[in-house]
């Protein structure tokens, strides 16, 4: 059974995912990294050269590829991946989904100065986060099997909490 981490940019999916995979002794896969290594381009270049919807197609293709892999894994997916209905259906088939949450202030602290995330470009950071979260919050809730707050917690503690929940 795979464990999939979903949630907003900066909620800790990749760092928690890496530590969780280590604790469970399974491989860790990050869909963004897969897309970057598969295309040989960084995400901001893919967005700039081919647009968001092309990137979203790559995310769907990455999920389909992961569904064909038999070995259990911990998978972190891009913050916008669950927005597509098709992707939510693929996630359901792929395993247990954990939604990592973080307060807006925490996200601002982690995302300030970030230039690698095209969805945050243009406009004031807090407003971008609030607008995207307003559109996505319900989607994350609907997709998740387990919801977990990351605020004020060390990675080790979050990993333990996930392990307790999935046991
Ligand atoms: C995105 C989140 C990013 C990445 C891309 C788009 C989004 O992943 O997939 O920049 O739409 O929220 P992280 O959530 O890992 O930052």
PDB file of N, CA and C in Angstrom, residues 64-105:
ATOM      1  N   UNK A  64      -0.335   7.895 -13.484  1.00  0.00           N
ATOM      2  CA  UNK A  64      -0.626   6.642 -14.209  1.00  0.00           C
ATOM      3  C   UNK A  64       0.591   5.729 -14.189  1.00  0.00           C
ATOM      4  N   UNK A  65       1.753   6.320 -14.339  1.00  0.00           N
ATOM      5  CA  UNK A  65       2.987   5.546 -14.306  1.00  0.00           C
ATOM      6  C   UNK A  65       3.181   4.921 -12.912  1.00  0.00           C
ATOM      7  N   UNK A  66       2.907   5.700 -11.868  1.00  0.00           N
ATOM      8  CA  UNK A  66       3.071   5.193 -10.496  1.00  0.00           C
ATOM      9  C   UNK A  66       2.100   4.045 -10.212  1.00  0.00           C
ATOM     10  N   UNK A  67       0.916   4.130 -10.802  1.00  0.00           N
ATOM     11  CA  UNK A  67      -0.084   3.056 -10.611  1.00  0.00           C
ATOM     12  C   UNK A  67       0.396   1.727 -11.170  1.00  0.00           C
ATOM     13  N   UNK A  68       1.284   1.792 -12.128  1.00  0.00           N
ATOM     14  CA  UNK A  68       1.800   0.556 -12.734  1.00  0.00           C
ATOM     15  C   UNK A  68       2.935  -0.052 -11.911  1.00  0.00           C
ATOM     16  N   UNK A  69       3.435   0.699 -10.925  1.00  0.00           N
ATOM     17  CA  UNK A  69       4.546   0.193 -10.122  1.00  0.00           C
ATOM     18  C   UNK A  69       4.008  -0.587  -8.927  1.00  0.00           C
ATOM     19  N   UNK A  70       4.589  -1.735  -8.690  1.00  0.00           N
ATOM     20  CA  UNK A  70       4.003  -2.647  -7.699  1.00  0.00           C
ATOM     21  C   UNK A  70       4.565  -2.468  -6.289  1.00  0.00           C
ATOM     22  N   UNK A  71       5.798  -1.956  -6.216  1.00  0.00           N
ATOM     23  CA  UNK A  71       6.456  -1.823  -4.922  1.00  0.00           C
ATOM     24  C   UNK A  71       5.792  -0.706  -4.091  1.00  0.00           C
ATOM     25  N   UNK A  72       5.552  -0.936  -2.770  1.00  0.00           N
ATOM     26  CA  UNK A  72       4.985   0.144  -1.950  1.00  0.00           C
ATOM     27  C   UNK A  72       5.941   1.327  -1.837  1.00  0.00           C
ATOM     28  N   UNK A  73       5.375   2.534  -1.810  1.00  0.00           N
ATOM     29  CA  UNK A  73       6.190   3.754  -1.803  1.00  0.00           C
ATOM     30  C   UNK A  73       5.524   4.825  -0.961  1.00  0.00           C
ATOM     31  N   UNK A  74       6.306   5.840  -0.619  1.00  0.00           N
ATOM     32  CA  UNK A  74       5.743   7.088  -0.113  1.00  0.00           C
ATOM     33  C   UNK A  74       5.848   8.081  -1.261  1.00  0.00           C
ATOM     34  N   UNK A  75       4.730   8.730  -1.576  1.00  0.00           N
ATOM     35  CA  UNK A  75       4.688   9.620  -2.739  1.00  0.00           C
ATOM     36  C   UNK A  75       4.247  11.022  -2.297  1.00  0.00           C
ATOM     37  N   UNK A  76       5.039  12.028  -2.625  1.00  0.00           N
ATOM     38  CA  UNK A  76       4.611  13.418  -2.408  1.00  0.00           C
ATOM     39  C   UNK A  76       4.175  13.963  -3.759  1.00  0.00           C
ATOM     40  N   UNK A  77       2.997  14.567  -3.811  1.00  0.00           N
ATOM     41  CA  UNK A  77       2.525  15.114  -5.095  1.00  0.00           C
ATOM     42  C   UNK A  77       2.494  16.638  -5.050  1.00  0.00           C
ATOM     43  N   UNK A  78       2.595  17.265  -6.188  1.00  0.00           N
ATOM     44  CA  UNK A  78       2.549  18.733  -6.276  1.00  0.00           C
ATOM     45  C   UNK A  78       1.241  19.254  -5.685  1.00  0.00           C
ATOM     46  N   UNK A  79       1.322  20.472  -5.134  1.00  0.00           N
ATOM     47  CA  UNK A  79       0.173  21.050  -4.439  1.00  0.00           C
ATOM     48  C   UNK A  79      -1.083  21.181  -5.294  1.00  0.00           C
ATOM     49  N   UNK A  80      -0.909  21.303  -6.614  1.00  0.00           N
ATOM     50  CA  UNK A  80      -2.074  21.492  -7.470  1.00  0.00           C
ATOM     51  C   UNK A  80      -2.591  20.204  -8.087  1.00  0.00           C
ATOM     52  N   UNK A  81      -1.899  19.129  -7.857  1.00  0.00           N
ATOM     53  CA  UNK A  81      -2.261  17.860  -8.528  1.00  0.00           C
ATOM     54  C   UNK A  81      -3.679  17.389  -8.215  1.00  0.00           C
ATOM     55  N   UNK A  82      -4.139  17.462  -6.950  1.00  0.00           N
ATOM     56  CA  UNK A  82      -5.487  16.942  -6.677  1.00  0.00           C
ATOM     57  C   UNK A  82      -6.623  17.778  -7.276  1.00  0.00           C
ATOM     58  N   UNK A  83      -6.300  18.928  -7.846  1.00  0.00           N
ATOM     59  CA  UNK A  83      -7.359  19.801  -8.366  1.00  0.00           C
ATOM     60  C   UNK A  83      -8.097  19.140  -9.542  1.00  0.00           C
ATOM     61  N   UNK A  84      -7.396  18.379 -10.342  1.00  0.00           N
ATOM     62  CA  UNK A  84      -8.045  17.669 -11.460  1.00  0.00           C
ATOM     63  C   UNK A  84      -8.805  16.457 -10.942  1.00  0.00           C
ATOM     64  N   UNK A  85     -10.059  16.369 -11.349  1.00  0.00           N
ATOM     65  CA  UNK A  85     -10.886  15.238 -10.899  1.00  0.00           C
ATOM     66  C   UNK A  85     -10.251  13.895 -11.249  1.00  0.00           C
ATOM     67  N   UNK A  86      -9.743  13.803 -12.484  1.00  0.00           N
ATOM     68  CA  UNK A  86      -9.114  12.549 -12.921  1.00  0.00           C
ATOM     69  C   UNK A  86      -7.967  12.143 -11.974  1.00  0.00           C
ATOM     70  N   UNK A  87      -7.208  13.152 -11.544  1.00  0.00           N
ATOM     71  CA  UNK A  87      -6.092  12.868 -10.635  1.00  0.00           C
ATOM     72  C   UNK A  87      -6.590  12.376  -9.286  1.00  0.00           C
ATOM     73  N   UNK A  88      -7.718  12.942  -8.823  1.00  0.00           N
ATOM     74  CA  UNK A  88      -8.256  12.503  -7.532  1.00  0.00           C
ATOM     75  C   UNK A  88      -8.669  11.034  -7.611  1.00  0.00           C
ATOM     76  N   UNK A  89      -9.229  10.655  -8.757  1.00  0.00           N
ATOM     77  CA  UNK A  89      -9.621   9.251  -8.928  1.00  0.00           C
ATOM     78  C   UNK A  89      -8.390   8.345  -8.957  1.00  0.00           C
ATOM     79  N   UNK A  90      -7.345   8.808  -9.607  1.00  0.00           N
ATOM     80  CA  UNK A  90      -6.100   8.024  -9.657  1.00  0.00           C
ATOM     81  C   UNK A  90      -5.481   7.915  -8.256  1.00  0.00           C
ATOM     82  N   UNK A  91      -5.554   9.005  -7.490  1.00  0.00           N
ATOM     83  CA  UNK A  91      -4.999   8.986  -6.127  1.00  0.00           C
ATOM     84  C   UNK A  91      -5.716   7.951  -5.263  1.00  0.00           C
ATOM     85  N   UNK A  92      -7.029   7.872  -5.417  1.00  0.00           N
ATOM     86  CA  UNK A  92      -7.812   6.891  -4.648  1.00  0.00           C
ATOM     87  C   UNK A  92      -7.329   5.468  -4.911  1.00  0.00           C
ATOM     88  N   UNK A  93      -7.000   5.216  -6.173  1.00  0.00           N
ATOM     89  CA  UNK A  93      -6.531   3.871  -6.545  1.00  0.00           C
ATOM     90  C   UNK A  93      -5.112   3.622  -6.065  1.00  0.00           C
ATOM     91  N   UNK A  94      -4.372   4.700  -5.893  1.00  0.00           N
ATOM     92  CA  UNK A  94      -2.938   4.579  -5.636  1.00  0.00           C
ATOM     93  C   UNK A  94      -2.608   4.241  -4.183  1.00  0.00           C
ATOM     94  N   UNK A  95      -3.466   4.618  -3.245  1.00  0.00           N
ATOM     95  CA  UNK A  95      -3.156   4.292  -1.845  1.00  0.00           C
ATOM     96  C   UNK A  95      -3.861   5.189  -0.845  1.00  0.00           C
ATOM     97  N   UNK A  96      -3.268   5.288   0.332  1.00  0.00           N
ATOM     98  CA  UNK A  96      -3.831   6.090   1.422  1.00  0.00           C
ATOM     99  C   UNK A  96      -3.294   7.508   1.325  1.00  0.00           C
ATOM    100  N   UNK A  97      -4.207   8.464   1.312  1.00  0.00           N
ATOM    101  CA  UNK A  97      -3.809   9.854   1.116  1.00  0.00           C
ATOM    102  C   UNK A  97      -3.813  10.633   2.431  1.00  0.00           C
ATOM    103  N   UNK A  98      -2.697  11.280   2.699  1.00  0.00           N
ATOM    104  CA  UNK A  98      -2.552  12.072   3.921  1.00  0.00           C
ATOM    105  C   UNK A  98      -2.454  13.553   3.534  1.00  0.00           C
ATOM    106  N   UNK A  99      -3.336  14.345   4.093  1.00  0.00           N
ATOM    107  CA  UNK A  99      -3.347  15.789   3.818  1.00  0.00           C
ATOM    108  C   UNK A  99      -2.603  16.512   4.940  1.00  0.00           C
ATOM    109  N   UNK A 100      -1.478  17.125   4.596  1.00  0.00           N
ATOM    110  CA  UNK A 100      -0.703  17.890   5.571  1.00  0.00           C
ATOM    111  C   UNK A 100      -1.154  19.344   5.533  1.00  0.00           C
ATOM    112  N   UNK A 101      -1.557  19.861   6.672  1.00  0.00           N
ATOM    113  CA  UNK A 101      -2.011  21.252   6.707  1.00  0.00           C
ATOM    114  C   UNK A 101      -0.982  22.132   7.417  1.00  0.00           C
ATOM    115  N   UNK A 102      -1.045  23.429   7.124  1.00  0.00           N
ATOM    116  CA  UNK A 102      -0.200  24.403   7.810  1.00  0.00           C
ATOM    117  C   UNK A 102      -0.939  25.740   7.804  1.00  0.00           C
ATOM    118  N   UNK A 103      -0.769  26.494   8.877  1.00  0.00           N
ATOM    119  CA  UNK A 103      -1.382  27.825   8.956  1.00  0.00           C
ATOM    120  C   UNK A 103      -0.800  28.725   7.868  1.00  0.00           C
ATOM    121  N   UNK A 104      -1.593  29.713   7.457  1.00  0.00           N
ATOM    122  CA  UNK A 104      -1.129  30.647   6.431  1.00  0.00           C
ATOM    123  C   UNK A 104       0.211  31.291   6.819  1.00  0.00           C
ATOM    124  N   UNK A 105       0.356  31.680   8.102  1.00  0.00           N
ATOM    125  CA  UNK A 105       1.608  32.311   8.538  1.00  0.00           C
ATOM    126  C   UNK A 105       2.801  31.368   8.340  1.00  0.00           C
TER     127      UNK A 105
END
